[in-house]
Short mmCIF file of C-alpha atoms in Angstrom, two decimals:
data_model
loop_
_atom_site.label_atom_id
_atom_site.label_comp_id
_atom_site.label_asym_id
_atom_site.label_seq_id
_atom_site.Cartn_x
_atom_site.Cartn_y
_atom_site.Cartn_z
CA UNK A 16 172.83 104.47 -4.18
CA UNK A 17 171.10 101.59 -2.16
CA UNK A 18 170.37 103.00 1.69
CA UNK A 19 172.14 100.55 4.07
CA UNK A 20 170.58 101.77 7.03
CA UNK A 21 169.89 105.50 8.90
CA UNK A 22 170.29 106.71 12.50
CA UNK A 23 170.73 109.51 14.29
CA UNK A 24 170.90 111.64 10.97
CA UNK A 25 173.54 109.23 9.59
CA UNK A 26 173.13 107.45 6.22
CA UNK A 27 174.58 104.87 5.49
CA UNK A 28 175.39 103.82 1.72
CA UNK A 29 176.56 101.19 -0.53
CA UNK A 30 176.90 101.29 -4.68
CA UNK A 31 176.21 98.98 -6.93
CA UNK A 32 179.76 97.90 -8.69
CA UNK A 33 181.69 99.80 -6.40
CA UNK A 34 185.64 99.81 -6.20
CA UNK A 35 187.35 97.33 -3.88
CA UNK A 36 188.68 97.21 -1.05
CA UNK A 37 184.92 96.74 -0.18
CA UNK A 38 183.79 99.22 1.82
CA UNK A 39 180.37 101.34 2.72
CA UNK A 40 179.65 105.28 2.89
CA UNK A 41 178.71 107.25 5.87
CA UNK A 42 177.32 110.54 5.67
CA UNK A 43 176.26 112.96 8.13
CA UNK A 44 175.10 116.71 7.06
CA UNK A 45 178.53 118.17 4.72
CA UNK A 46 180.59 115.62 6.36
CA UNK A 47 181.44 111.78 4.19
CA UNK A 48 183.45 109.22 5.06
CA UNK A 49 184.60 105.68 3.67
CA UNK A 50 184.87 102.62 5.95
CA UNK A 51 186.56 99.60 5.26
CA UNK A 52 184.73 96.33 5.50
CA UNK A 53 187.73 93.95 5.89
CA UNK A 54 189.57 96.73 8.57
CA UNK A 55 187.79 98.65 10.10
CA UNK A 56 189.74 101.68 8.09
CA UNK A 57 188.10 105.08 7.55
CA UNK A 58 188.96 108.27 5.17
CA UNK A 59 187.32 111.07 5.09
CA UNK A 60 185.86 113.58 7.83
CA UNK A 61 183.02 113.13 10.42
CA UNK A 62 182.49 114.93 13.79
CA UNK A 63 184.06 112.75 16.66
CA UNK A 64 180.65 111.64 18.24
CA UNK A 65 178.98 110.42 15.13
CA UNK A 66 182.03 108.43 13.60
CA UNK A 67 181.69 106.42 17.41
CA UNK A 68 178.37 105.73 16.48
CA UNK A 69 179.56 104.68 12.90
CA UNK A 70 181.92 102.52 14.00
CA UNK A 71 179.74 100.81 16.59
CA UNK A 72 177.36 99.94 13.73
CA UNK A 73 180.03 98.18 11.59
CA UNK A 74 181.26 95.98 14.54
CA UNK A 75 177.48 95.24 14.62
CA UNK A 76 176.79 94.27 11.03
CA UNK A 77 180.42 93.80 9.71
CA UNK A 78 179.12 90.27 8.67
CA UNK A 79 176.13 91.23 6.84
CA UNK A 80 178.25 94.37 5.49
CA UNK A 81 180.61 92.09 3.52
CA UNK A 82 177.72 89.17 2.39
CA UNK A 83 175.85 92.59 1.12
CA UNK A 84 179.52 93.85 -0.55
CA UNK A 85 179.10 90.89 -2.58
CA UNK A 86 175.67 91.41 -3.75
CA UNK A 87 176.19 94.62 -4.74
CA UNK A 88 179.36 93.82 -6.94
CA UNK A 89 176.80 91.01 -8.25
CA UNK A 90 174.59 94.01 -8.85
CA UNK A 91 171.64 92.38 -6.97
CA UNK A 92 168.55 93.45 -4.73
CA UNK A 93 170.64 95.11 -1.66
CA UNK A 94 169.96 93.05 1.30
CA UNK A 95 170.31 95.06 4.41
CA UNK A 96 167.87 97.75 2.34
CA UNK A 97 165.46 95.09 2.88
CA UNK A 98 165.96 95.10 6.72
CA UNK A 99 166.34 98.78 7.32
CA UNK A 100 162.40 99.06 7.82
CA UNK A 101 162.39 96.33 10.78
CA UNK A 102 166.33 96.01 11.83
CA UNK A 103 169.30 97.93 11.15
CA UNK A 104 168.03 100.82 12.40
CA UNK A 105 169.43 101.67 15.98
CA UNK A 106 167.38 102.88 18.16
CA UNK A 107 167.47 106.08 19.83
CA UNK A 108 170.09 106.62 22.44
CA UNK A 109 170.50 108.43 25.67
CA UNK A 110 173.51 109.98 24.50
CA UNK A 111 174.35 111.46 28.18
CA UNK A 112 174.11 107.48 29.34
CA UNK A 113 176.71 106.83 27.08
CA UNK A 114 179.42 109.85 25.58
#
């Protein structure tokens, strides 16, 4: 289960080999949701507040989402794992200066 990225308690996964449609895995405490890459789509549950801040990261990467999609159905090194340390992570909000 390569880490895509974390923020504000939110993981963010990818597998290795994974069904299509291509697609990443948000999780947040008990809660798990899917996300299309392609649309945008999600299934599962998530509180209201952290799928807005899910969503706002896949408008952010969506491009690097689907170029790392096609890694990991080549079953090579993850590439946005490699920029979690200096990237992908978002920094902290002011939540009041934005919800």
């Amino acid at each position: 289960m390569p880490i895509v990225s974390r923020f504000l308690g939110i993981v963010i996964v990818m597998f290795w080999n994974d069904h299509v449609p291509p697609h990443f895995h948000a999780k947040y405490g008990e809660y798990e949701i899917t996300v299309d890459i392609l649309t945008g789509v999600v299934a599962g549950k998530f509180p209201k507040r952290a799928l807005r801040h899910v969503l706002e990261w896949y408008e952010l990467h969506q491009n690097e989402l689907i170029e790392n999609w096609e890694l990991c159905c080549q079953a090579q090194e993850n590439k946005l794992s490699r920029w979690n340390k200096k990237c992908c992570i978002l920094p902290k909000l002011n939540i009041n200066a934005i919800f």
